[in-house]
Short mmCIF file of C-alpha atoms in Angstrom, two decimals:
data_model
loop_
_atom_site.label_atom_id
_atom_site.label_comp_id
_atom_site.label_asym_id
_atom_site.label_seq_id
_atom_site.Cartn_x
_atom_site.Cartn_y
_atom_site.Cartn_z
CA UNK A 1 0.00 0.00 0.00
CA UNK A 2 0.82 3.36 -0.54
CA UNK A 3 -0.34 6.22 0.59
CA UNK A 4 0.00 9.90 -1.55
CA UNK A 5 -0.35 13.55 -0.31
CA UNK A 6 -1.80 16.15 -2.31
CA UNK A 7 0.40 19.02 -2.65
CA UNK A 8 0.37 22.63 -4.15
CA UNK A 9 1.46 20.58 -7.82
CA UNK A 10 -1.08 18.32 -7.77
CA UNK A 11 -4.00 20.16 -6.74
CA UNK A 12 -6.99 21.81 -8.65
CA UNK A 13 -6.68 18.79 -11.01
CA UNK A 14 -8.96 15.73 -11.51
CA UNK A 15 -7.86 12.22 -9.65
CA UNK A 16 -7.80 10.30 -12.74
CA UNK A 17 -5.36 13.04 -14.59
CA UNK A 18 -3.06 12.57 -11.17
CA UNK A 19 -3.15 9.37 -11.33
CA UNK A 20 -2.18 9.17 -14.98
CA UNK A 21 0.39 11.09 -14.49
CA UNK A 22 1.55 9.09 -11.16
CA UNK A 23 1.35 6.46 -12.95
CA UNK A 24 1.98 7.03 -16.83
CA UNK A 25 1.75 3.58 -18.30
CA UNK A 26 -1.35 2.20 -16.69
CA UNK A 27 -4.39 2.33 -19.26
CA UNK A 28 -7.46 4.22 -17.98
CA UNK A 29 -9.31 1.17 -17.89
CA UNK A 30 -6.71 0.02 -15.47
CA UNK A 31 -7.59 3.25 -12.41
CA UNK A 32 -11.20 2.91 -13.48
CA UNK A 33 -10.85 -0.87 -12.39
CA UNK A 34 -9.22 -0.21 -9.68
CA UNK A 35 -11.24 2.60 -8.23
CA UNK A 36 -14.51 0.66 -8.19
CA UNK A 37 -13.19 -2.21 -6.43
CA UNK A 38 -11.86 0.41 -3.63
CA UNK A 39 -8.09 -0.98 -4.42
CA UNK A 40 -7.62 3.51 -4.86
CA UNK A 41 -9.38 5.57 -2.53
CA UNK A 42 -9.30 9.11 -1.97
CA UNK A 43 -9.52 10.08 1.82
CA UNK A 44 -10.67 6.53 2.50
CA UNK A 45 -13.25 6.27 0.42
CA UNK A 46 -14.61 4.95 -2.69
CA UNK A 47 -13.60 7.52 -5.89
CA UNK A 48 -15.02 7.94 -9.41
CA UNK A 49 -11.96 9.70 -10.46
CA UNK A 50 -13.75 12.78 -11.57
CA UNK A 51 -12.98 14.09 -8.24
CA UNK A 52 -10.93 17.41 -7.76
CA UNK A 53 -7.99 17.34 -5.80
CA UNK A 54 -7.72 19.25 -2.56
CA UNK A 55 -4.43 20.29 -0.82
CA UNK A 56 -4.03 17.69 1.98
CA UNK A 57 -6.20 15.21 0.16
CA UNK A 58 -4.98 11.76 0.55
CA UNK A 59 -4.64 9.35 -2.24
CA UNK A 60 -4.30 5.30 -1.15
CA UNK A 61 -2.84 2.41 -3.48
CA UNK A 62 -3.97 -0.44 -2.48
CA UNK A 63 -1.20 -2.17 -5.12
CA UNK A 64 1.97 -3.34 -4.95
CA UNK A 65 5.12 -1.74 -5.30
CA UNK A 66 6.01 -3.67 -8.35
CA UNK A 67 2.62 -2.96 -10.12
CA UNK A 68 3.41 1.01 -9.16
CA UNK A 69 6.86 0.77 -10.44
CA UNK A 70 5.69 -1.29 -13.68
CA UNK A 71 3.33 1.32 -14.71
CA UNK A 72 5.08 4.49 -13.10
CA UNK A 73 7.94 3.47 -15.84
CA UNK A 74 10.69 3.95 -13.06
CA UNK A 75 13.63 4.33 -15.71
CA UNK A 76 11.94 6.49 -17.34
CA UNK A 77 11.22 8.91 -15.08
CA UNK A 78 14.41 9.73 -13.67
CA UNK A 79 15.00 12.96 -14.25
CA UNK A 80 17.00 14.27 -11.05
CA UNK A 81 20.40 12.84 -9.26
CA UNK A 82 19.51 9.21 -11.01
CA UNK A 83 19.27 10.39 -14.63
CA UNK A 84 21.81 12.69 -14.97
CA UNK A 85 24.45 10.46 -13.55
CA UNK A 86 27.42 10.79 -15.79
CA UNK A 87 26.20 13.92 -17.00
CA UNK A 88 28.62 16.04 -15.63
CA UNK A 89 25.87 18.61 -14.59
CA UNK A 90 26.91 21.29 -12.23
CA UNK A 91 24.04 23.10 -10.52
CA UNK A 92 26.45 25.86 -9.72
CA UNK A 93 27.10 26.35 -13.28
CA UNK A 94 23.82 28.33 -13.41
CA UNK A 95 23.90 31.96 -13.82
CA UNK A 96 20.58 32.75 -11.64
CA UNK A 97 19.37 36.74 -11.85
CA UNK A 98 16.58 36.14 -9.35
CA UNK A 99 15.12 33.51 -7.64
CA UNK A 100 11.90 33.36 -5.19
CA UNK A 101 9.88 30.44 -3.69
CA UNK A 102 8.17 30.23 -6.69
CA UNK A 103 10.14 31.28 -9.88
CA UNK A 104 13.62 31.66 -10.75
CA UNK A 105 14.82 33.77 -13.76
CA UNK A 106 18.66 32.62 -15.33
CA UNK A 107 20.90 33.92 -17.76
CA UNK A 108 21.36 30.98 -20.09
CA UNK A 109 24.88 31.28 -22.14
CA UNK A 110 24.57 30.74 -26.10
CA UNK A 111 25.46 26.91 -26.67
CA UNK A 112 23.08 25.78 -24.22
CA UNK A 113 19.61 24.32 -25.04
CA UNK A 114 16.39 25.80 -23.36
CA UNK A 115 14.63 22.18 -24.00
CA UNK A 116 15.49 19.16 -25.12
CA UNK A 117 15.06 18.52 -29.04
CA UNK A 118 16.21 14.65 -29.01
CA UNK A 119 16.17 12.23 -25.74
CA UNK A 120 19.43 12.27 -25.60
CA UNK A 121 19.95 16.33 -24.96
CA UNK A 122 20.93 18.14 -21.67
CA UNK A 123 19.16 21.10 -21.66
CA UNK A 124 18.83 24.04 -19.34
CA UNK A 125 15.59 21.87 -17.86
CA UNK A 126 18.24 19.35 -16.62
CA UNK A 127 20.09 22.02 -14.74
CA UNK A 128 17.27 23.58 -13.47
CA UNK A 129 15.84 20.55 -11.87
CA UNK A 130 19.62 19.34 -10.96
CA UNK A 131 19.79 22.66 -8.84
CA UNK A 132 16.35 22.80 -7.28
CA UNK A 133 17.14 18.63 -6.31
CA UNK A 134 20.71 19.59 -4.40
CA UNK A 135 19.44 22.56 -3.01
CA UNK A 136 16.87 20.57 -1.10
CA UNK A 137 13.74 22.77 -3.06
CA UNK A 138 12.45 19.19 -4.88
CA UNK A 139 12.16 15.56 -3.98
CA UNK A 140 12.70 12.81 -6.69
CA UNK A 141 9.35 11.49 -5.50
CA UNK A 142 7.67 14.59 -6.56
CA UNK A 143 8.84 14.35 -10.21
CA UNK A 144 6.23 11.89 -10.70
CA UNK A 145 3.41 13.96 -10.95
CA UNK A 146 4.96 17.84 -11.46
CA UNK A 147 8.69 18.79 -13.64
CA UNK A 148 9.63 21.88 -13.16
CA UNK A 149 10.21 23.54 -16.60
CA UNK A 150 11.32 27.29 -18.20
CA UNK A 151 8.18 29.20 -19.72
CA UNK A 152 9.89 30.86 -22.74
CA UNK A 153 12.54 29.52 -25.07
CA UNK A 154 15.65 30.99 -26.67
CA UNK A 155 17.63 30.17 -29.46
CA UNK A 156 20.41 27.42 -28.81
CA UNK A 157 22.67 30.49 -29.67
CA UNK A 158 21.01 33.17 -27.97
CA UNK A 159 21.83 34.36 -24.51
CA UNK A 160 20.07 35.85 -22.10
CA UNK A 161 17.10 35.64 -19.75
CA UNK A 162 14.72 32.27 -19.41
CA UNK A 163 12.39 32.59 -16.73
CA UNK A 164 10.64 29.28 -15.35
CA UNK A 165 8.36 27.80 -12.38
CA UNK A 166 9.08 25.76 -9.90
CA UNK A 167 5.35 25.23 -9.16
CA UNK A 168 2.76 24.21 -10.97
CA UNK A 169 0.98 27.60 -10.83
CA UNK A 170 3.59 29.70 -11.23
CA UNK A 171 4.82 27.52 -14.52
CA UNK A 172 1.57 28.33 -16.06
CA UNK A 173 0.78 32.21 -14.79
CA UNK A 174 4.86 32.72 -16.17
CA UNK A 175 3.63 30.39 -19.40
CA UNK A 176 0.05 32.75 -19.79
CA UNK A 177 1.97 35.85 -19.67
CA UNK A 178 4.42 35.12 -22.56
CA UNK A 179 1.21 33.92 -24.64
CA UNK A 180 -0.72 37.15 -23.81
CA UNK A 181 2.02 39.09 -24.51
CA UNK A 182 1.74 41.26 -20.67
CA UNK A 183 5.19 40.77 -20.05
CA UNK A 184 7.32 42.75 -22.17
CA UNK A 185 10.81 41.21 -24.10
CA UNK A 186 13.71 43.13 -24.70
CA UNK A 187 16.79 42.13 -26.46
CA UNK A 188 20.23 43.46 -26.96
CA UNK A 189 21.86 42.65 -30.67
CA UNK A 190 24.82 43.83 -33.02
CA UNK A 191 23.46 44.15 -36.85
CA UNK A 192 25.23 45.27 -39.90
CA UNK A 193 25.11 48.62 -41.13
CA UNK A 194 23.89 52.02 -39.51
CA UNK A 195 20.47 52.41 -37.90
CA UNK A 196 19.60 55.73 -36.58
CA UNK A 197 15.63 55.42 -36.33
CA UNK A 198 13.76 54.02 -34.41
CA UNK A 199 11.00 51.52 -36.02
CA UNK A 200 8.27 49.36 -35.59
CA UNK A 201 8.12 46.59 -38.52
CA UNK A 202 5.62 43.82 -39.04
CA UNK A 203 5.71 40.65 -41.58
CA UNK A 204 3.96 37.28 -42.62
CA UNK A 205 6.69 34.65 -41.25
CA UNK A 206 6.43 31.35 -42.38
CA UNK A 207 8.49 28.19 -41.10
CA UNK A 208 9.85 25.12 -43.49
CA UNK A 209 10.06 22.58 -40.50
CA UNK A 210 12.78 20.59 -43.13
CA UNK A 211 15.54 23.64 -42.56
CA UNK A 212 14.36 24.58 -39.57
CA UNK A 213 14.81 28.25 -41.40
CA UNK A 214 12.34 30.74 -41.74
CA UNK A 215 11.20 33.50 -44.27
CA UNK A 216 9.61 36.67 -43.87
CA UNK A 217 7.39 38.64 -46.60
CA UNK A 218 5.76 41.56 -46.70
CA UNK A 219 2.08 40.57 -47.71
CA UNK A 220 0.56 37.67 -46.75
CA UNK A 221 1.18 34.05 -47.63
CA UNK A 222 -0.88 30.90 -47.27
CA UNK A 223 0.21 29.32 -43.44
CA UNK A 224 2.32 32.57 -42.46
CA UNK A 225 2.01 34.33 -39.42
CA UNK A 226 1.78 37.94 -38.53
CA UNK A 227 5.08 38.86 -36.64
CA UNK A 228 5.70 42.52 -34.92
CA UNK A 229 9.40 43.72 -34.00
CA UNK A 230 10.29 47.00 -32.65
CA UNK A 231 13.58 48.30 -32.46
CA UNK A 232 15.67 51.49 -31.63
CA UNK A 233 19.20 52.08 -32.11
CA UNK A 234 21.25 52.78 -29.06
CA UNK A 235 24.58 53.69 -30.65
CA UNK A 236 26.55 53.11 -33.77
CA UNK A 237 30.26 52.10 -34.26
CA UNK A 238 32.42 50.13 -36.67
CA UNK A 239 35.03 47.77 -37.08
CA UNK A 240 38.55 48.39 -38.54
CA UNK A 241 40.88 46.57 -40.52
CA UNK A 242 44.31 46.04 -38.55
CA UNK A 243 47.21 48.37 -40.00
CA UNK A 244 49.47 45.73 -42.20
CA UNK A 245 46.28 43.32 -42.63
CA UNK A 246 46.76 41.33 -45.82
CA UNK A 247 43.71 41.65 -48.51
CA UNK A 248 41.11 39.44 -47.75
CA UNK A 249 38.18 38.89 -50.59
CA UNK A 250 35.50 40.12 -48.49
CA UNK A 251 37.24 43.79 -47.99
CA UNK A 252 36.69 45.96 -50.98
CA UNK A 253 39.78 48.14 -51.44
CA UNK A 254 37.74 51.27 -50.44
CA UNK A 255 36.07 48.91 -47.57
CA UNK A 256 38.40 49.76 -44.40
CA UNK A 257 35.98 49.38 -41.93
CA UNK A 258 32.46 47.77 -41.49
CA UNK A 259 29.70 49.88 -39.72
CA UNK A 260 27.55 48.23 -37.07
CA UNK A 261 24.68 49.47 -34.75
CA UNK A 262 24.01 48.26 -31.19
CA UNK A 263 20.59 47.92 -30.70
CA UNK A 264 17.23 47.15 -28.25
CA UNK A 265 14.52 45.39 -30.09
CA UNK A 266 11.13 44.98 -28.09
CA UNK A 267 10.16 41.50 -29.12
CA UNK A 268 6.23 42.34 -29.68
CA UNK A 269 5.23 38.61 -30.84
CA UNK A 270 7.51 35.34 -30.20
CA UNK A 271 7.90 33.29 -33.11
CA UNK A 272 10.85 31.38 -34.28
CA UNK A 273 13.78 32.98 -35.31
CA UNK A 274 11.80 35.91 -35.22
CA UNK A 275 14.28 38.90 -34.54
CA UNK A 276 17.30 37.36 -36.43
CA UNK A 277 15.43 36.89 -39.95
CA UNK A 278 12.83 39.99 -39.73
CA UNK A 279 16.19 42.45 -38.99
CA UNK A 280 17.87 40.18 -41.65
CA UNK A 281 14.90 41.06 -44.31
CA UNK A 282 15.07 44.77 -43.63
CA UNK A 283 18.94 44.62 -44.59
CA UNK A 284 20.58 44.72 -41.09
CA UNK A 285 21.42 41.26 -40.33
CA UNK A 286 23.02 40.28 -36.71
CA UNK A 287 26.67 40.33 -35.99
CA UNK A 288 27.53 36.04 -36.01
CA UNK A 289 24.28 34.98 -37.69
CA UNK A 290 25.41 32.38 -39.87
CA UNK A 291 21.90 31.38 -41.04
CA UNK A 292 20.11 34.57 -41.66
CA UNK A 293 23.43 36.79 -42.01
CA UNK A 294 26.71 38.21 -43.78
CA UNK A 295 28.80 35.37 -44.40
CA UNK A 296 31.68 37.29 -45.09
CA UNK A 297 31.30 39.86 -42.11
CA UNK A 298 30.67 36.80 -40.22
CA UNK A 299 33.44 35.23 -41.15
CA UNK A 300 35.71 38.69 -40.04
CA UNK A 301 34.03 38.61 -36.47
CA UNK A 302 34.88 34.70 -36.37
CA UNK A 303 38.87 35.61 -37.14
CA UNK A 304 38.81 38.49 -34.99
CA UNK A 305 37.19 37.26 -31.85
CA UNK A 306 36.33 33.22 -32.60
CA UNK A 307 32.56 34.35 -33.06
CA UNK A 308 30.31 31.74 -33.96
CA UNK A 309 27.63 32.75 -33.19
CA UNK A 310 24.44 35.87 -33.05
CA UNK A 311 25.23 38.63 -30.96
CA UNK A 312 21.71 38.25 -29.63
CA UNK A 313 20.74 38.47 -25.72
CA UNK A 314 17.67 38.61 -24.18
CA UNK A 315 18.18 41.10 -21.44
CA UNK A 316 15.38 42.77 -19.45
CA UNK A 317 11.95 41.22 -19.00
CA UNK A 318 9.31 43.56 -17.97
CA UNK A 319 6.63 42.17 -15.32
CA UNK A 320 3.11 43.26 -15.56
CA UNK A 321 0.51 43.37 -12.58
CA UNK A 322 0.73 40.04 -10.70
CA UNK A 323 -1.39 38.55 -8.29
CA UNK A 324 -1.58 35.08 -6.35
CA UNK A 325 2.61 33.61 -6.00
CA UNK A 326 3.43 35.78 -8.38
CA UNK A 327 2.29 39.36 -6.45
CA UNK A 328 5.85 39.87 -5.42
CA UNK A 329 7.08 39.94 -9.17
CA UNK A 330 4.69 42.82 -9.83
CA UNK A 331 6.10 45.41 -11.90
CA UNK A 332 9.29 44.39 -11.45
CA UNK A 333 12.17 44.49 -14.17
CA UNK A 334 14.53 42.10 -14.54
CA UNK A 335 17.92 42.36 -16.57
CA UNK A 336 20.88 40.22 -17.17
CA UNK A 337 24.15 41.32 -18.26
CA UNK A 338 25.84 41.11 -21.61
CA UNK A 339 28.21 38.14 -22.20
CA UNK A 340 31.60 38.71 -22.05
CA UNK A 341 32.53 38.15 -25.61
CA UNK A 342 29.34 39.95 -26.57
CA UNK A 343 30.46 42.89 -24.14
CA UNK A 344 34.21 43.21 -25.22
CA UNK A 345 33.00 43.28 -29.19
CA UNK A 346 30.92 46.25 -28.24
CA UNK A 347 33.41 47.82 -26.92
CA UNK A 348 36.41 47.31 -29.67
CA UNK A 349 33.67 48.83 -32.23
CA UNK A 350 33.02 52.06 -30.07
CA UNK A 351 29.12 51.01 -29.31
CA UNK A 352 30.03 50.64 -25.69
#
């Protein structure tokens, strides 16, 4: 027998969902079974399933451990100390900008996952939950029923600020407010050429899922979705070729320099690749952008500084009103700093 605790994760939702989740494997008809003949009983008594859980409700299962195990998919599931075994994953290695009972904002560096894409992966997920297991904040049992997870999702090779929940609530009042659009995105990016007006730009962007590469078009196209950017230019600068540098076939003999622009883009709507090709299809591509970009002035940045990839970073994250575990997050804006290859380009080309 075994006896389970409702919690703040589990609660609000139906007892069959829990106990699908609990355990993932079992068929439906399986609980359904095993709540009529009182073998799972909620507070001691016979359940339906379509019950909603309580905080402090208790949940009996009247099973053995090897039938829980069997359809809880043990292996599986282990996604703290077990899993990452061999990983080499250092909870301290997170950058964390703030951090409360119920959320926790980091500054992920580019080369780093937000999620996984294959099985296989280590993503930022895997140190978040790493962290909140040594640090005592989450129990392997727990991961079960509720993972911890970020709410937004960056570009493998974009830095900056990834806010997630370590409650259930707070994961989806984080999750709401990135869909709604409340809370407000601001990056920080180097693009080619001079910018020195401020602009609000909007485009049909449509995905091929084979490239993972997108496209963005000024009128509308059949399965193409309506993307908004805003930007304004903070300063502009350039880059100079070194006295005595040999010829190269991407300098012009009347090319000396290459002018850049350091700027803040408000990212209105959240769509893939969104900033890096919309910039790139109004002729200012980023800094490192190998996909959307300037090969050539890429491949000058990549020389220079062993660039490889967008001078992107998502730095400030504007909270709107917030009520419930999130009150204490109201209004509040949160920034993280520049990466230090990011911050040290800046400042060779005179934008910092």
């Amino acid at each position: 027998m075994k006896e389970l605790t409702i919690g703040n994760n589990e609660a609000g939702q139906r007892l069959d969902k829990f106990l699908g989740k609990y355990m993932k494997q079992a068929p439906k008809s399986f609980f359904y079974k095993m709540l009529r003949k009182k073998n799972i009983t909620l507070n001691g008594k016979k359940a339906t399933g379509k019950e909603i859980l309580s905080l402090g409700d208790r949940v009996k299962l009247f099973l053995s451990d090897e039938t829980i195990d069997k359809f809880s998919d043990v292996d599986a599931k282990q996604d703290g100390r077990d899993r990452t075994k061999g990983m080499n994953l250092d909870a301290g290695k997170l950058d964390i900008i703030y951090e409360d009972a119920h959320t926790i904002f980091i500054n992920k560096p580019a080369g780093m996952l937000s999620q996984k894409a294959k099985p296989e992966d280590v993503s930022l997920v895997e140190y978040l939950i790493a962290y909140l297991l040594d640090s005592g904040q989450l129990r392997q049992e727990e991961l079960r029923t509720f993972r911890p997870s970020v709410c937004n999702r960056l570009d493998r090779n974009t830095s900056g600020l990834v806010a997630a929940g370590k409650t259930l609530t707070a994961l989806q009042d984080l999750s709401a407010m990135f869909r709604e659009r409340s809370m407000k995105k601001y990056y920080l990016c180097l693009v080619k050429g001079t910018v020195r007006q401020a602009r609000y730009i909007e485009g049909y962007l449509v995905k091929d899922e084979k490239t993972n590469r997108v496209s963005v078009s000024r009128e509308p196209v059949k399965g193409a979705a309506l993307v908004a950017t805003e930007y304004r230019p903070l300063r502009q600068g350039r880059i100079f070729r070194k006295n005595g540098e040999a010829d190269r076939s991407e300098w012009r003999a009347a090319e000396k320099t290459i002018d850049i622009t350091l700027m803040e883009v408000h990212l209105i709507t959240g769509k893939t690749h969104q900033i890096r090709a919309h910039l790139a299809s109004s002729g200012h591509p980023l800094i490192g952008d190998y996909k959307y970009g300037d090969r050539q002035v890429n491949d000058i940045f990549c020389r220079k500084y062993g660039l490889k990839s967008q001078l992107l970073h998502s730095y400030r994250l504007c909270m709107p009103f917030c009520r419930g575990e999130l009150e204490s997050l109201s209004g509040m804006e949160i920034t993280a700093p520049l990466p230090e290859l990011f911050e040290t380009i800046c400042r060779d080309c005179g934008v910092m």
